[in-house]
Amino acid sequence: MNRTRRLSTVVAGLVVATLAVSGCGVLWDLKTEGAQPVPRPGNSSSPNLEGVPAGFERYYGQRLDWSECKGADGGAYDCTTVSAPLDWSDPEGGEIELAVIRRAADDGAALGSLLTNPGGPGSSGYDLIADSASFAVGDELAKKYDVIGFDPRGVGRSTAVTCFDARDMDAYLFDIPADPRGSDGWEDELTARNKEFVDACVKGSDGILPFITTDNAARDLDLLRGVLGDAKLNYLGYSYGTFLGATYAKLFPERVGRLVLDGAIDPSISGLDVGTTQAVGFESALRAYMADCLEGRDCPFRGTVDEAMADLGTLLASVDRTPLQNSDGRRLGADSLMTAIIAALYSQESWTYLTMALDQALSGDPQTAFLLADFYYGRNADGTYSDNSAEAFRAYNCMDYPVDTSQADQDAADALVKEKAPTIAPYWQGVDVCEQWPAPPTGVRERITAEGAEPIVVIGTTNDPATPYEWSVSLAEQLSSGVLVTRVGEGHTGFNKGNDCVDDAVVDYFVTGTVPADGLRCE
């Protein structure tokens, strides 16, 4: 059988924090206290119809019907839905709905709309803004822009990919195969699970699966720009949101306004290369965590970093052989423990919780590890799921990443991961759900230059585990107008993470149009 690495574990760190607000608030409290009402825009705006694709005039010409809704800070926001074509190659091929939320500029006179995407693919941009707009874009940008959150096609409140109920999703994500890892029986069981999942997606998603692509989502993004009345797109995208933003720039370079792509994905590399590079990135972040842990009194490991990593490997192998029983009936095996580790590595602020999880696991208690894994998947304490991100994630990846690697390429990637990420390597492979997907991938992996676009700012963090720094460097070099800003540090993404150098550069760019110096390095 042909096994393949998880395509991409990219979920923006920003999303991880947002899930903490909406689902696992014990980790972070990001709500803005004492928020005051702000002047809100009018209920309608004139759409911008310049350059509308032929046949799609009725979509770009729709007037938005805003209604008041509440954000997590208690403030008055505005919500609406936008109709979009299901298939951007066929204006008569049916339509979908996109859920949109607007937080009016605090200053009352907005510079324009600032659209946002938190990553995934599959994470809710609507919830990002509803739960914590100031965390998403920072206080200064919230003063100057009408901040727009939206759920991309297939996601959340928009026309969504729908697969399993909560019970079946628990089984899909957390059940442990009966046969030993890597055996034929293990592969057969995972293949059967994937088929059940895909069959449920086909049954529940009403024919939308072939159209859940980043190309279509980027065209939706231009539709949102048009119906909001903006001549150009101002956009802040994190993690996968950088791929969405770069795809927009490829399709509509003349409509690029001020774009910041934070924690970039390299659009030119294959899914196999994505998985390989991420494995190495998470191993590097795990070693950085371990070095920090060993300096503290509460660390459950001792000795050098290499010795501690070996002990962690022993723990993973132990729970792989003998899973730990949780109070809710689930068992913690190596895959779920690895998910917990990965979830905590997105932000240095969550390393304390990783220490707690590993300390408890060494004592036979999986509670905190499951809290982190649930946090990653958007699973609530009552066993429900806060969103459909796990389903939409797979839908986008299966359509965006062509299968174009040989067995020799796979073997070389396996060898590299074993060499560069020995702790993670045994748990980085699985049977690819995309082998069962009902539609062939339509995405392409290619360099994006976006000739003619205004300057596009790319932010990379030097030890970002999910979107390794080299990807930001590569994307900035590919873009004809790319400008690279480097944040030296740990964790995923760089803006609004406490680095004044990065934050000032982004705010000045959005507010005054001042483009940062290419190569700006923020220690």
Coordinates of N, CA, C and O in Angstrom, one line a residue, residues 340-442:
A340 N -1.0 16.7 20.6 CA -0.9 17.6 21.7 C 0.4 18.3 21.7 O 0.5 19.6 22.0
I341 N 1.5 17.6 21.4 CA 2.8 18.3 21.4 C 2.8 19.4 20.3 O 3.3 20.5 20.5
I342 N 2.3 19.0 19.1 CA 2.3 19.9 18.0 C 1.5 21.2 18.3 O 1.9 22.3 18.1
A343 N 0.3 20.9 18.9 CA -0.6 22.1 19.3 C 0.2 23.1 20.2 O 0.0 24.3 20.0
A344 N 0.9 22.5 21.1 CA 1.6 23.4 22.1 C 2.8 24.1 21.5 O 3.2 25.2 21.9
L345 N 3.4 23.6 20.4 CA 4.6 24.2 19.8 C 4.2 25.4 18.9 O 5.2 26.1 18.5
Y346 N 3.0 25.7 18.7 CA 2.6 26.8 17.8 C 2.9 28.1 18.5 O 3.1 29.2 17.9
S347 N 2.9 28.1 19.9 CA 3.2 29.4 20.6 C 4.0 29.1 21.8 O 3.7 28.2 22.6
Q348 N 5.1 29.9 22.0 CA 5.9 29.7 23.2 C 5.1 29.9 24.5 O 5.5 29.3 25.5
E349 N 4.1 30.7 24.4 CA 3.3 30.9 25.6 C 2.6 29.6 26.1 O 2.3 29.5 27.3
S350 N 2.5 28.6 25.3 CA 1.8 27.3 25.7 C 2.8 26.2 26.1 O 2.4 25.1 26.3
W351 N 4.1 26.6 26.1 CA 5.1 25.5 26.5 C 4.8 25.1 27.9 O 5.1 23.9 28.3
T352 N 4.3 25.9 28.8 CA 4.0 25.5 30.2 C 3.0 24.4 30.2 O 3.1 23.4 31.0
Y353 N 2.0 24.5 29.3 CA 1.0 23.4 29.2 C 1.6 22.1 28.7 O 1.1 21.0 29.0
L354 N 2.5 22.2 27.8 CA 3.2 21.0 27.3 C 3.9 20.3 28.4 O 3.9 19.1 28.5
T355 N 4.6 21.1 29.2 CA 5.4 20.5 30.3 C 4.4 19.8 31.2 O 4.6 18.7 31.7
M356 N 3.2 20.4 31.5 CA 2.2 19.8 32.4 C 1.7 18.5 31.7 O 1.6 17.5 32.4
A357 N 1.4 18.5 30.4 CA 0.9 17.4 29.7 C 1.9 16.2 29.8 O 1.5 15.1 30.0
L358 N 3.2 16.5 29.5 CA 4.2 15.4 29.5 C 4.4 14.9 30.9 O 4.6 13.7 31.1
D359 N 4.4 15.8 31.9 CA 4.6 15.3 33.3 C 3.5 14.4 33.7 O 3.7 13.3 34.3
Q360 N 2.3 14.8 33.4 CA 1.1 13.9 33.7 C 1.2 12.6 32.9 O 0.9 11.5 33.5
A361 N 1.5 12.7 31.6 CA 1.5 11.4 30.8 C 2.6 10.5 31.4 O 2.3 9.2 31.4
L362 N 3.7 11.0 31.9 CA 4.7 10.1 32.5 C 4.2 9.4 33.7 O 4.7 8.3 34.1
S363 N 3.2 10.0 34.3 CA 2.5 9.4 35.5 C 1.3 8.7 35.2 O 0.5 8.3 36.1
G364 N 1.0 8.5 33.9 CA -0.2 7.8 33.5 C -1.5 8.5 33.4 O -2.5 7.9 33.2
D365 N -1.4 9.9 33.4 CA -2.6 10.7 33.4 C -2.6 11.5 32.0 O -1.7 12.3 31.8
P366 N -3.6 11.2 31.1 CA -3.6 11.9 29.8 C -4.4 13.1 29.7 O -4.7 13.7 28.7
Q367 N -4.9 13.6 30.9 CA -5.9 14.7 30.8 C -5.5 16.0 30.1 O -6.1 16.5 29.2
T368 N -4.3 16.5 30.5 CA -3.8 17.7 29.8 C -3.4 17.5 28.4 O -3.6 18.4 27.5
A369 N -2.9 16.3 28.1 CA -2.6 16.0 26.7 C -3.8 16.0 25.9 O -3.8 16.6 24.7
F370 N -4.9 15.4 26.4 CA -6.2 15.5 25.6 C -6.7 16.9 25.5 O -7.3 17.3 24.5
L371 N -6.5 17.7 26.5 CA -6.9 19.1 26.5 C -6.2 19.8 25.3 O -6.9 20.5 24.5
L372 N -4.9 19.6 25.1 CA -4.2 20.2 24.0 C -4.6 19.6 22.7 O -4.8 20.4 21.7
A373 N -4.8 18.3 22.6 CA -5.3 17.7 21.4 C -6.7 18.2 21.0 O -6.9 18.6 19.8
D374 N -7.5 18.3 22.0 CA -8.9 18.9 21.7 C -8.8 20.3 21.3 O -9.6 20.7 20.4
F375 N -8.0 21.1 21.9 CA -7.7 22.4 21.5 C -7.3 22.6 20.1 O -7.8 23.4 19.3
Y376 N -6.5 21.7 19.6 CA -6.0 21.7 18.2 C -7.2 21.4 17.3 O -7.3 22.0 16.2
Y377 N -8.0 20.5 17.6 CA -9.1 20.1 16.7 C -10.4 20.9 16.9 O -11.4 20.6 16.2
G378 N -10.4 21.8 17.9 CA -11.6 22.6 18.1 C -12.7 21.7 18.8 O -13.9 22.0 18.6
R379 N -12.3 20.8 19.6 CA -13.3 19.9 20.4 C -13.6 20.6 21.7 O -12.7 20.9 22.5
N380 N -14.8 20.7 22.0 CA -15.3 21.3 23.3 C -15.3 20.3 24.4 O -15.2 19.1 24.2
A381 N -15.3 20.8 25.6 CA -15.3 20.0 26.8 C -16.4 19.0 26.9 O -16.3 17.9 27.5
D382 N -17.6 19.3 26.3 CA -18.7 18.4 26.3 C -18.7 17.4 25.2 O -19.7 16.7 25.0
G383 N -17.7 17.4 24.4 CA -17.5 16.4 23.3 C -18.0 16.8 22.0 O -17.9 16.1 21.0
T384 N -18.6 18.0 21.9 CA -19.0 18.6 20.6 C -17.8 19.3 20.0 O -16.8 19.5 20.6
Y385 N -18.0 19.7 18.7 CA -16.9 20.4 18.0 C -17.4 21.8 17.7 O -18.5 22.0 17.3
S386 N -16.5 22.8 17.9 CA -16.8 24.2 17.8 C -16.9 24.6 16.3 O -17.5 25.6 16.0
D387 N -16.4 23.8 15.4 CA -16.4 24.1 14.0 C -16.2 22.9 13.1 O -16.1 21.8 13.7
N388 N -16.1 23.1 11.9 CA -15.8 21.9 11.0 C -14.4 22.0 10.4 O -14.2 21.5 9.3
S389 N -13.5 22.6 11.1 CA -12.2 22.8 10.6 C -11.4 21.5 10.2 O -10.7 21.5 9.2
A390 N -11.6 20.5 11.0 CA -11.0 19.2 10.6 C -11.5 18.7 9.3 O -10.7 18.0 8.5
E391 N -12.7 18.9 9.0 CA -13.3 18.4 7.7 C -12.9 19.3 6.6 O -12.5 18.8 5.5
A392 N -13.0 20.6 6.8 CA -12.7 21.5 5.7 C -11.2 21.5 5.4 O -10.8 21.6 4.2
F393 N -10.4 21.3 6.4 CA -8.9 21.1 6.2 C -8.6 20.0 5.2 O -7.8 20.2 4.2
R394 N -9.2 18.9 5.4 CA -9.0 17.8 4.4 C -9.5 18.1 3.1 O -8.9 17.7 2.0
A395 N -10.7 18.7 3.0 CA -11.3 19.0 1.7 C -10.4 19.9 0.9 O -10.2 19.7 -0.3
Y396 N -9.9 21.0 1.5 CA -9.0 21.9 0.7 C -7.7 21.2 0.3 O -7.3 21.3 -0.8
N397 N -7.1 20.5 1.2 CA -5.8 19.9 0.9 C -6.0 18.8 -0.2 O -5.1 18.7 -1.1
C398 N -7.0 18.1 -0.2 CA -7.2 17.0 -1.2 C -7.4 17.6 -2.6 O -7.1 17.0 -3.6
M399 N -8.0 18.8 -2.7 CA -8.2 19.5 -4.0 C -7.0 20.3 -4.4 O -6.8 20.6 -5.6
D400 N -6.2 20.8 -3.4 CA -5.2 21.8 -3.7 C -3.8 21.1 -4.1 O -3.0 21.7 -4.8
Y401 N -3.6 19.9 -3.5 CA -2.3 19.3 -3.7 C -2.3 18.1 -4.6 O -2.9 17.1 -4.3
P402 N -1.8 18.3 -5.8 CA -1.7 17.1 -6.7 C -0.8 16.0 -6.2 O 0.2 16.3 -5.5
V403 N -1.1 14.8 -6.5 CA -0.3 13.7 -6.1 C 0.7 13.5 -7.3 O 0.4 12.9 -8.3
D404 N 1.9 13.9 -7.1 CA 2.9 13.9 -8.1 C 4.3 13.5 -7.7 O 5.3 13.9 -8.2
T405 N 4.3 12.6 -6.7 CA 5.6 12.1 -6.2 C 5.7 10.6 -6.5 O 4.7 9.9 -6.4
S406 N 6.9 10.2 -6.8 CA 7.2 8.8 -7.0 C 7.5 8.1 -5.7 O 7.7 8.7 -4.6
Q407 N 7.5 6.8 -5.7 CA 7.9 6.0 -4.5 C 9.3 6.4 -4.1 O 9.7 6.4 -2.9
A408 N 10.2 6.6 -5.1 CA 11.6 7.0 -4.8 C 11.6 8.3 -4.0 O 12.3 8.5 -3.0
D409 N 10.7 9.3 -4.4 CA 10.6 10.6 -3.7 C 10.1 10.3 -2.3 O 10.6 11.0 -1.3
Q410 N 9.1 9.5 -2.1 CA 8.6 9.2 -0.8 C 9.6 8.5 0.1 O 9.8 8.9 1.2
D411 N 10.4 7.6 -0.5 CA 11.4 6.9 0.3 C 12.5 8.0 0.7 O 13.0 7.9 1.9
A412 N 12.9 8.9 -0.2 CA 13.9 9.9 0.2 C 13.4 10.8 1.3 O 14.1 11.2 2.2
A413 N 12.1 11.2 1.2 CA 11.5 12.0 2.2 C 11.4 11.3 3.5 O 11.7 11.9 4.6
D414 N 11.1 10.0 3.5 CA 11.1 9.2 4.8 C 12.5 9.2 5.4 O 12.6 9.4 6.6
A415 N 13.5 9.0 4.6 CA 14.8 9.0 5.1 C 15.2 10.3 5.7 O 15.9 10.4 6.8
L416 N 14.9 11.4 5.1 CA 15.2 12.7 5.6 C 14.5 13.0 6.9 O 15.1 13.5 7.8
V417 N 13.2 12.6 7.0 CA 12.5 12.9 8.3 C 13.1 12.0 9.4 O 13.3 12.5 10.5
K418 N 13.5 10.8 9.1 CA 14.1 10.0 10.1 C 15.4 10.5 10.6 O 15.8 10.4 11.8
E419 N 16.2 11.2 9.7 CA 17.5 11.7 10.0 C 17.3 13.0 10.8 O 18.0 13.3 11.8
K420 N 16.4 13.9 10.3 CA 16.3 15.3 10.8 C 15.3 15.5 11.9 O 15.3 16.4 12.7
A421 N 14.3 14.5 12.0 CA 13.3 14.6 13.0 C 13.0 13.3 13.6 O 11.9 12.7 13.5
P422 N 14.0 12.7 14.3 CA 13.9 11.3 14.8 C 12.8 11.1 15.8 O 12.3 10.0 15.9
T423 N 12.5 12.1 16.6 CA 11.5 12.0 17.6 C 10.1 11.9 17.0 O 9.2 11.1 17.4
I424 N 9.9 12.8 16.0 CA 8.6 12.9 15.4 C 8.4 11.8 14.3 O 7.2 11.4 14.1
A425 N 9.4 11.4 13.7 CA 9.3 10.5 12.5 C 8.4 9.3 12.6 O 7.6 9.1 11.7
P426 N 8.4 8.6 13.7 CA 7.6 7.4 13.7 C 6.1 7.6 13.7 O 5.3 6.7 13.4
Y427 N 5.7 8.9 14.0 CA 4.3 9.2 14.1 C 3.8 10.2 13.1 O 2.8 10.9 13.2
W428 N 4.6 10.4 12.0 CA 4.4 11.4 11.0 C 3.7 10.9 9.8 O 3.4 11.6 8.9
Q429 N 3.5 9.6 9.7 CA 2.9 9.0 8.5 C 1.6 8.4 8.8 O 1.3 8.0 10.0
G430 N 0.8 8.4 7.8 CA -0.5 7.7 7.9 C -1.0 7.5 6.5 O -0.4 7.9 5.5
V431 N -2.1 6.8 6.4 CA -2.7 6.5 5.1 C -3.5 7.8 4.6 O -4.3 8.3 5.3
D432 N -3.2 8.2 3.4 CA -3.7 9.5 2.9 C -5.2 9.4 2.6 O -5.7 8.6 1.8
V433 N -6.0 10.2 3.3 CA -7.4 10.3 3.1 C -7.7 10.8 1.6 O -8.8 10.4 1.1
C434 N -6.8 11.5 1.0 CA -7.1 12.0 -0.3 C -7.1 10.9 -1.4 O -7.7 11.1 -2.5
E435 N -6.6 9.7 -1.1 CA -6.7 8.6 -2.0 C -8.2 8.2 -2.2 O -8.5 7.6 -3.2
Q436 N -9.0 8.6 -1.2 CA -10.4 8.2 -1.3 C -11.3 9.4 -1.8 O -12.5 9.2 -2.0
W437 N -10.7 10.5 -2.0 CA -11.5 11.7 -2.3 C -12.3 11.6 -3.6 O -11.8 11.0 -4.6
P438 N -13.6 12.1 -3.7 CA -14.4 11.8 -4.8 C -14.1 12.6 -6.1 O -14.6 12.4 -7.1
A439 N -13.2 13.6 -5.9 CA -12.8 14.4 -7.1 C -11.3 14.5 -7.2 O -10.6 14.6 -6.1
P440 N -10.7 14.5 -8.4 CA -9.3 14.6 -8.5 C -8.8 16.1 -8.1 O -9.6 17.0 -8.3
P441 N -7.6 16.2 -7.6 CA -7.1 17.6 -7.3 C -7.0 18.5 -8.5 O -6.7 18.0 -9.6
T442 N -7.4 19.7 -8.4 CA -7.3 20.7 -9.4 C -6.2 21.7 -9.2 O -5.9 22.5 -10.1

